């Protein structure tokens, strides 16, 4: 009999498993081997500090973000007093899993099937990859951290089968500095974010450096949109067509936190399974790891007290700290991602020094920061002026 079974070995699941093991709890981690989620790989300094990420995992330190509009207007946003760290999920996720194992968690490689219950225990049934046979593990609690279309969420948590998501697709390529052909305006210390309906009709495209490689991709909710064709066009426009492709990956990315993360009995969700990816930016690694941490804390409280209501603490703790940021980013996505004319205005707004400073301070610290009241007033006035069309879309 285990204390907790964690389903899913990405950043959320691995973090939950490690935290529980470090608290002396018996925990098993079930994950599918070899799956790499498409991800730009950006992590803020707060994540590096909060989760003790070593320098060996940081493949690049980004000092500038370039916003590119539908008319190819470029606005560079310098990152003052900090940087954006870049990781490759191919290496980052296994690092987190191995750290959980060193803390005392056990790992099983396989695919979740279902949960069964009796009077004494909750039983997780999974198909073992090595043998193809069904195996069982018994525990007091289960943490579902198995992605945006979580089987655990669909089966166990009300509303878990209706989470909205975009489909993300990217190609990992050899960086121009390490490959023959291609290059364009590529900068190994700059992230490019492309707001163009031809690349993504409702989200954005990206070119993110990873040291010797780079992630080039996009996301969309639009049905029937050709993600591979859009990525090919993005590579061509960035001068990266001649760079060798290392691998291709696609997966759903949730857009909104679920209203409920637990079943009131023995299951709590974390990470993408709970829908915790930031609107507008699509940032997920930090929020996944924080989701894993609060799920572990809620599980510990439940194990100590025997009260299943303690599982509610996971969502409560997460939303207390991040609800306002998610609401602001959601409003921004709704306002500016709906048309190329709005995207043009959004990139124009990014030219504002106050917007640049507050954006990266909020990103690096993961909270809306206080600044000069006049800065907020100026941003608010420019935002209203753009949305109402009082100033030209290309105005600075």
Short mmCIF file of C-alpha atoms in Angstrom, two decimals:
data_model
loop_
_atom_site.label_atom_id
_atom_site.label_comp_id
_atom_site.label_asym_id
_atom_site.label_seq_id
_atom_site.Cartn_x
_atom_site.Cartn_y
_atom_site.Cartn_z
CA UNK A 1 0.00 0.00 0.00
CA UNK A 2 1.50 3.29 -1.18
CA UNK A 3 0.62 6.72 0.10
CA UNK A 4 0.32 8.30 -3.37
CA UNK A 5 0.43 7.22 -7.02
CA UNK A 6 1.34 9.98 -9.46
CA UNK A 7 0.13 9.41 -13.03
CA UNK A 8 2.30 11.36 -15.48
CA UNK A 9 6.02 12.07 -15.33
CA UNK A 10 6.26 15.57 -16.79
CA UNK A 11 7.23 18.64 -14.75
CA UNK A 12 4.02 18.54 -12.68
CA UNK A 13 4.10 14.84 -11.88
CA UNK A 14 7.83 14.66 -11.27
CA UNK A 15 7.68 17.67 -8.93
CA UNK A 16 4.76 16.20 -6.97
CA UNK A 17 6.53 12.85 -6.66
CA UNK A 18 9.78 14.43 -5.50
CA UNK A 19 8.10 16.66 -2.91
CA UNK A 20 6.13 13.73 -1.48
CA UNK A 21 9.18 11.48 -1.35
CA UNK A 22 11.20 14.15 0.42
CA UNK A 23 8.46 14.26 3.05
CA UNK A 24 8.99 10.55 3.67
CA UNK A 25 5.86 9.39 1.85
CA UNK A 26 5.80 6.25 -0.27
CA UNK A 27 5.06 7.33 -3.83
CA UNK A 28 5.04 5.68 -7.25
CA UNK A 29 5.39 7.57 -10.53
CA UNK A 30 3.75 6.07 -13.62
CA UNK A 31 4.79 7.64 -16.91
CA UNK A 32 5.02 6.86 -20.59
CA UNK A 33 8.63 6.55 -21.66
CA UNK A 34 9.96 8.58 -24.57
CA UNK A 35 7.16 11.13 -24.92
CA UNK A 36 8.45 14.68 -25.44
CA UNK A 37 5.95 17.51 -25.26
CA UNK A 38 6.24 20.28 -27.88
CA UNK A 39 7.37 23.26 -25.87
CA UNK A 40 9.38 26.39 -26.48
CA UNK A 41 11.23 25.59 -23.26
CA UNK A 42 11.20 29.04 -21.62
CA UNK A 43 11.56 29.17 -17.84
CA UNK A 44 11.80 32.26 -15.60
CA UNK A 45 14.45 32.92 -12.97
CA UNK A 46 11.87 32.29 -10.24
CA UNK A 47 11.46 28.70 -11.43
CA UNK A 48 15.23 28.21 -11.46
CA UNK A 49 15.40 29.47 -7.87
CA UNK A 50 12.24 27.85 -6.48
CA UNK A 51 13.05 24.42 -7.90
CA UNK A 52 16.86 24.46 -7.74
CA UNK A 53 17.45 23.96 -11.47
CA UNK A 54 21.21 23.56 -12.18
CA UNK A 55 23.05 25.53 -14.84
CA UNK A 56 23.60 22.32 -16.80
CA UNK A 57 19.91 22.33 -17.77
CA UNK A 58 19.95 25.93 -19.05
CA UNK A 59 20.83 25.76 -22.73
CA UNK A 60 20.51 29.50 -23.42
CA UNK A 61 19.88 32.75 -21.59
CA UNK A 62 17.59 35.01 -23.53
CA UNK A 63 18.14 38.76 -23.17
CA UNK A 64 15.63 40.07 -25.75
CA UNK A 65 12.17 39.15 -27.00
CA UNK A 66 11.26 40.21 -30.54
CA UNK A 67 7.57 40.69 -31.33
CA UNK A 68 6.76 40.40 -35.04
CA UNK A 69 3.45 41.70 -36.40
CA UNK A 70 1.41 40.57 -39.45
CA UNK A 71 3.06 43.33 -41.51
CA UNK A 72 6.51 42.09 -40.39
CA UNK A 73 7.00 45.00 -38.03
CA UNK A 74 9.59 44.09 -35.40
CA UNK A 75 9.59 45.37 -31.84
CA UNK A 76 12.48 44.28 -29.63
CA UNK A 77 11.80 44.09 -25.89
CA UNK A 78 15.03 43.98 -23.86
CA UNK A 79 14.94 41.94 -20.66
CA UNK A 80 16.44 44.22 -18.06
CA UNK A 81 17.87 42.90 -14.80
CA UNK A 82 17.32 39.28 -15.73
CA UNK A 83 16.93 36.70 -18.47
CA UNK A 84 14.68 33.93 -19.75
CA UNK A 85 16.23 30.49 -19.35
CA UNK A 86 15.75 27.93 -22.11
CA UNK A 87 15.53 24.18 -21.58
CA UNK A 88 14.91 21.23 -23.89
CA UNK A 89 12.12 18.98 -22.64
CA UNK A 90 13.98 15.99 -24.05
CA UNK A 91 16.51 16.44 -21.25
CA UNK A 92 14.62 18.52 -18.70
CA UNK A 93 11.80 16.07 -18.00
CA UNK A 94 14.12 13.07 -17.44
CA UNK A 95 16.22 15.24 -15.12
CA UNK A 96 13.15 15.99 -13.00
CA UNK A 97 12.08 12.34 -12.95
CA UNK A 98 15.54 11.16 -11.93
CA UNK A 99 15.59 13.69 -9.13
CA UNK A 100 12.27 12.32 -7.87
CA UNK A 101 13.69 8.80 -7.91
CA UNK A 102 16.76 9.90 -5.97
CA UNK A 103 14.43 11.40 -3.38
CA UNK A 104 12.81 7.99 -2.92
CA UNK A 105 9.99 7.70 -5.46
CA UNK A 106 9.63 4.50 -7.49
CA UNK A 107 9.00 4.61 -11.23
CA UNK A 108 6.86 2.43 -13.47
CA UNK A 109 6.94 2.86 -17.23
CA UNK A 110 3.52 2.33 -18.71
CA UNK A 111 0.16 3.80 -19.71
CA UNK A 112 -2.68 4.56 -17.30
CA UNK A 113 -5.83 2.52 -17.89
CA UNK A 114 -8.30 3.06 -15.08
CA UNK A 115 -8.90 3.37 -11.35
CA UNK A 116 -10.77 0.80 -9.28
CA UNK A 117 -11.69 0.92 -5.62
CA UNK A 118 -12.53 -1.35 -2.73
CA UNK A 119 -12.99 -0.76 0.96
CA UNK A 120 -9.28 -0.71 1.68
CA UNK A 121 -7.54 1.03 -1.21
CA UNK A 122 -7.60 2.88 -4.51
CA UNK A 123 -6.09 0.74 -7.26
CA UNK A 124 -4.48 2.17 -10.40
CA UNK A 125 -4.34 -0.19 -13.36
CA UNK A 126 -1.73 0.53 -16.03
CA UNK A 127 -0.28 -1.28 -19.03
CA UNK A 128 3.38 -1.96 -18.50
CA UNK A 129 5.45 -0.95 -21.51
CA UNK A 130 8.05 -3.71 -21.24
CA UNK A 131 5.57 -6.59 -21.16
CA UNK A 132 2.31 -5.17 -22.45
CA UNK A 133 0.60 -6.70 -19.42
CA UNK A 134 -1.77 -4.93 -17.07
CA UNK A 135 -0.27 -4.17 -13.68
CA UNK A 136 -1.82 -2.77 -10.50
CA UNK A 137 -0.67 -0.46 -7.74
CA UNK A 138 -2.61 0.36 -4.59
CA UNK A 139 -2.51 3.67 -2.75
CA UNK A 140 -4.47 6.00 -0.55
CA UNK A 141 -4.41 8.88 -3.05
CA UNK A 142 -3.80 9.53 -6.77
CA UNK A 143 -2.39 12.66 -8.41
CA UNK A 144 -3.38 12.98 -12.08
CA UNK A 145 -0.64 14.79 -13.97
CA UNK A 146 -1.13 13.13 -17.34
CA UNK A 147 -1.51 16.10 -19.67
CA UNK A 148 -4.12 18.32 -21.29
CA UNK A 149 -6.41 15.46 -22.33
CA UNK A 150 -5.93 13.70 -19.02
CA UNK A 151 -7.47 10.25 -18.77
CA UNK A 152 -7.47 10.64 -14.98
CA UNK A 153 -9.34 13.95 -15.20
CA UNK A 154 -11.91 12.64 -17.68
CA UNK A 155 -12.65 9.61 -15.56
CA UNK A 156 -12.52 11.10 -12.08
CA UNK A 157 -13.07 14.87 -11.88
CA UNK A 158 -16.25 16.74 -12.86
CA UNK A 159 -15.56 18.88 -15.92
CA UNK A 160 -12.29 17.08 -16.65
CA UNK A 161 -13.57 16.01 -20.07
CA UNK A 162 -14.31 19.52 -21.33
CA UNK A 163 -11.09 21.49 -21.02
CA UNK A 164 -10.40 23.85 -23.97
CA UNK A 165 -7.00 23.60 -25.62
CA UNK A 166 -4.88 24.61 -28.58
CA UNK A 167 -2.85 22.13 -30.59
CA UNK A 168 0.84 23.02 -30.48
CA UNK A 169 3.37 21.79 -33.03
CA UNK A 170 7.08 22.47 -33.26
CA UNK A 171 10.23 21.30 -34.95
CA UNK A 172 13.55 21.10 -33.17
CA UNK A 173 16.21 22.15 -35.66
CA UNK A 174 19.95 22.55 -35.63
CA UNK A 175 20.73 26.15 -34.75
CA UNK A 176 22.22 28.16 -37.63
CA UNK A 177 25.50 28.58 -35.73
CA UNK A 178 25.86 24.79 -35.74
CA UNK A 179 24.44 23.89 -39.15
CA UNK A 180 25.15 24.54 -42.80
CA UNK A 181 22.59 26.73 -44.52
CA UNK A 182 19.99 29.08 -43.11
CA UNK A 183 20.30 31.69 -40.45
CA UNK A 184 18.41 34.79 -41.53
CA UNK A 185 18.19 37.17 -38.57
CA UNK A 186 18.44 34.38 -35.99
CA UNK A 187 19.97 35.46 -32.69
CA UNK A 188 20.92 32.77 -30.12
CA UNK A 189 20.12 35.20 -27.29
CA UNK A 190 16.71 36.33 -28.59
CA UNK A 191 13.24 34.77 -28.66
CA UNK A 192 11.07 35.65 -31.64
CA UNK A 193 7.27 35.63 -31.17
CA UNK A 194 5.27 35.90 -34.39
CA UNK A 195 1.74 37.32 -34.28
CA UNK A 196 0.48 36.65 -37.80
CA UNK A 197 -2.79 35.02 -38.86
CA UNK A 198 -1.00 33.21 -41.67
CA UNK A 199 1.16 31.42 -39.08
CA UNK A 200 -1.55 31.06 -36.42
CA UNK A 201 -5.09 32.42 -36.79
CA UNK A 202 -5.69 32.60 -33.05
CA UNK A 203 -2.40 32.15 -31.17
CA UNK A 204 1.21 32.77 -32.23
CA UNK A 205 4.35 31.24 -33.71
CA UNK A 206 7.80 31.17 -32.16
CA UNK A 207 11.52 30.75 -32.74
CA UNK A 208 13.22 29.92 -29.43
CA UNK A 209 16.97 29.22 -29.21
CA UNK A 210 18.18 26.15 -27.31
CA UNK A 211 21.92 26.53 -27.63
CA UNK A 212 22.98 24.08 -30.34
CA UNK A 213 19.35 23.68 -31.42
CA UNK A 214 16.19 25.76 -31.64
CA UNK A 215 12.44 25.25 -31.31
CA UNK A 216 10.32 26.58 -34.19
CA UNK A 217 6.58 26.13 -33.92
CA UNK A 218 3.07 27.47 -33.46
CA UNK A 219 -0.30 26.68 -31.91
CA UNK A 220 -3.95 27.05 -32.85
CA UNK A 221 -7.50 26.08 -31.97
CA UNK A 222 -8.66 26.48 -35.56
CA UNK A 223 -10.01 23.15 -36.90
CA UNK A 224 -8.35 21.90 -40.06
CA UNK A 225 -5.46 24.36 -39.91
CA UNK A 226 -2.26 22.87 -41.35
CA UNK A 227 0.24 23.17 -38.51
CA UNK A 228 3.13 21.60 -40.41
CA UNK A 229 2.63 23.89 -43.41
CA UNK A 230 2.50 26.95 -41.14
CA UNK A 231 5.70 25.88 -39.42
CA UNK A 232 7.40 25.36 -42.77
CA UNK A 233 6.40 28.90 -43.77
CA UNK A 234 7.60 30.22 -40.44
CA UNK A 235 10.98 28.57 -40.93
CA UNK A 236 11.22 30.05 -44.41
CA UNK A 237 10.37 33.58 -43.23
CA UNK A 238 12.97 33.29 -40.46
CA UNK A 239 15.67 32.05 -42.84
CA UNK A 240 15.78 28.61 -41.17
CA UNK A 241 14.69 26.34 -44.02
CA UNK A 242 18.22 25.10 -44.55
CA UNK A 243 18.70 23.93 -40.97
CA UNK A 244 18.44 20.20 -40.39
CA UNK A 245 15.34 18.99 -38.51
CA UNK A 246 16.17 16.96 -35.41
CA UNK A 247 12.64 15.97 -34.36
CA UNK A 248 8.97 16.94 -34.71
CA UNK A 249 6.38 16.98 -31.92
CA UNK A 250 2.75 17.92 -31.40
CA UNK A 251 0.34 17.92 -28.45
CA UNK A 252 -2.62 19.80 -26.93
CA UNK A 253 -2.00 22.73 -24.57
CA UNK A 254 -4.88 23.71 -22.23
CA UNK A 255 -6.18 27.26 -22.16
CA UNK A 256 -8.07 27.56 -18.90
CA UNK A 257 -7.77 26.12 -15.37
CA UNK A 258 -10.51 23.65 -14.51
CA UNK A 259 -13.12 24.82 -12.03
CA UNK A 260 -12.40 21.76 -9.92
CA UNK A 261 -9.16 19.80 -9.47
CA UNK A 262 -10.27 16.97 -7.19
CA UNK A 263 -13.00 14.33 -6.97
CA UNK A 264 -13.71 14.91 -3.29
CA UNK A 265 -12.40 11.50 -2.41
CA UNK A 266 -8.95 10.35 -3.47
CA UNK A 267 -7.85 12.12 -6.69
CA UNK A 268 -6.35 15.57 -7.30
CA UNK A 269 -5.04 16.99 -10.59
CA UNK A 270 -1.86 18.89 -11.41
CA UNK A 271 -0.26 20.67 -14.37
CA UNK A 272 -1.85 20.47 -17.80
CA UNK A 273 -4.41 17.99 -16.44
CA UNK A 274 -5.72 20.85 -14.28
CA UNK A 275 -5.48 23.32 -17.17
CA UNK A 276 -2.75 25.51 -15.70
CA UNK A 277 -1.12 27.03 -18.79
CA UNK A 278 -1.04 30.81 -18.90
CA UNK A 279 -3.39 32.37 -21.48
CA UNK A 280 -1.85 34.60 -24.13
CA UNK A 281 1.73 33.45 -23.52
CA UNK A 282 1.11 29.70 -23.40
CA UNK A 283 3.70 29.44 -20.64
CA UNK A 284 3.33 26.13 -18.85
CA UNK A 285 6.49 24.75 -17.25
CA UNK A 286 6.53 27.03 -14.22
CA UNK A 287 2.80 26.67 -13.64
CA UNK A 288 3.00 22.90 -14.08
CA UNK A 289 5.70 22.61 -11.45
CA UNK A 290 3.83 24.88 -9.06
CA UNK A 291 0.71 22.81 -9.74
CA UNK A 292 2.64 19.66 -8.85
CA UNK A 293 3.89 21.28 -5.67
CA UNK A 294 0.46 22.41 -4.43
CA UNK A 295 -1.02 19.01 -5.35
CA UNK A 296 1.65 17.36 -3.20
CA UNK A 297 0.90 19.77 -0.35
CA UNK A 298 -2.82 19.02 -0.59
CA UNK A 299 -2.11 15.29 -0.66
CA UNK A 300 0.08 15.59 2.44
CA UNK A 301 -2.67 17.47 4.26
CA UNK A 302 -5.18 14.79 3.29
CA UNK A 303 -2.87 11.98 4.42
CA UNK A 304 -2.26 13.67 7.76
CA UNK A 305 -5.90 14.46 8.54
CA UNK A 306 -7.78 11.76 6.67
CA UNK A 307 -10.09 14.50 5.38
CA UNK A 308 -10.63 14.40 1.59
CA UNK A 309 -11.67 18.06 1.67
CA UNK A 310 -7.97 18.88 2.05
CA UNK A 311 -7.51 18.03 -1.64
CA UNK A 312 -9.28 21.28 -2.47
CA UNK A 313 -6.28 23.13 -1.11
CA UNK A 314 -4.35 22.50 -4.33
CA UNK A 315 -6.54 24.69 -6.51
CA UNK A 316 -7.17 27.19 -3.72
CA UNK A 317 -3.46 27.75 -3.11
CA UNK A 318 -2.61 27.98 -6.81
CA UNK A 319 -5.37 30.40 -7.73
CA UNK A 320 -4.71 32.60 -4.70
CA UNK A 321 -1.28 33.39 -6.12
CA UNK A 322 -1.91 33.26 -9.87
CA UNK A 323 -5.61 33.95 -10.53
CA UNK A 324 -5.11 37.66 -11.27
CA UNK A 325 -2.28 37.02 -13.72
CA UNK A 326 -4.36 34.42 -15.53
CA UNK A 327 -7.33 36.78 -15.70
CA UNK A 328 -5.26 39.65 -17.12
CA UNK A 329 -3.54 37.40 -19.69
CA UNK A 330 -6.87 35.86 -20.68
CA UNK A 331 -8.37 39.29 -21.27
CA UNK A 332 -5.34 40.26 -23.36
CA UNK A 333 -5.66 37.14 -25.52
CA UNK A 334 -9.38 37.74 -26.04
CA UNK A 335 -8.75 41.35 -26.98
CA UNK A 336 -5.76 41.07 -29.29
CA UNK A 337 -5.60 37.58 -30.86
CA UNK A 338 -8.86 37.76 -32.77
CA UNK A 339 -7.62 39.43 -35.99
CA UNK A 340 -4.47 40.61 -37.73
CA UNK A 341 -5.54 44.20 -37.22
CA UNK A 342 -5.67 43.58 -33.45
CA UNK A 343 -2.35 41.69 -33.55
CA UNK A 344 -0.76 44.66 -35.30
CA UNK A 345 -1.99 46.89 -32.49
CA UNK A 346 -0.70 44.48 -29.85
CA UNK A 347 2.82 44.54 -31.30
CA UNK A 348 2.61 48.33 -31.47
CA UNK A 349 1.65 48.43 -27.79
CA UNK A 350 4.72 46.30 -26.99
CA UNK A 351 6.88 49.21 -28.12
CA UNK A 352 5.93 51.11 -24.96
CA UNK A 353 8.78 51.13 -22.38
CA UNK A 354 6.32 50.79 -19.48
CA UNK A 355 4.76 47.71 -21.10
CA UNK A 356 8.17 46.18 -21.65
CA UNK A 357 9.37 46.74 -18.11
CA UNK A 358 6.20 45.57 -16.37
CA UNK A 359 5.84 42.57 -18.69
CA UNK A 360 9.22 41.11 -17.88
CA UNK A 361 9.11 42.03 -14.21
CA UNK A 362 5.82 40.11 -13.98
CA UNK A 363 7.22 37.22 -16.02
CA UNK A 364 10.40 36.82 -13.99
CA UNK A 365 8.67 37.21 -10.62
CA UNK A 366 5.37 35.50 -11.53
CA UNK A 367 3.15 38.20 -10.13
CA UNK A 368 1.75 41.54 -11.19
CA UNK A 369 4.25 44.02 -9.84
CA UNK A 370 3.55 47.41 -8.40
CA UNK A 371 5.07 50.30 -10.27
CA UNK A 372 4.51 53.98 -10.72
CA UNK A 373 0.75 54.66 -10.80
CA UNK A 374 1.34 56.87 -13.82
CA UNK A 375 2.89 53.94 -15.70
CA UNK A 376 -0.28 51.89 -15.20
CA UNK A 377 -2.43 54.84 -16.20
CA UNK A 378 -0.41 55.41 -19.37
CA UNK A 379 -0.60 51.71 -20.30
CA UNK A 380 -4.34 51.66 -19.65
CA UNK A 381 -4.96 54.73 -21.81
CA UNK A 382 -2.88 53.37 -24.70
CA UNK A 383 -4.61 50.01 -24.42
CA UNK A 384 -8.05 51.62 -24.67
CA UNK A 385 -6.92 53.84 -27.53
CA UNK A 386 -5.67 50.82 -29.51
CA UNK A 387 -8.76 48.72 -28.86
CA UNK A 388 -11.09 51.56 -29.85
CA UNK A 389 -9.03 52.50 -32.93
CA UNK A 390 -8.32 56.03 -31.72
CA UNK A 391 -4.66 55.68 -32.75
CA UNK A 392 -3.17 53.97 -35.83
CA UNK A 393 -2.28 50.31 -35.46
CA UNK A 394 1.36 51.07 -36.31
CA UNK A 395 1.74 53.93 -33.84
CA UNK A 396 4.47 53.62 -31.20
#
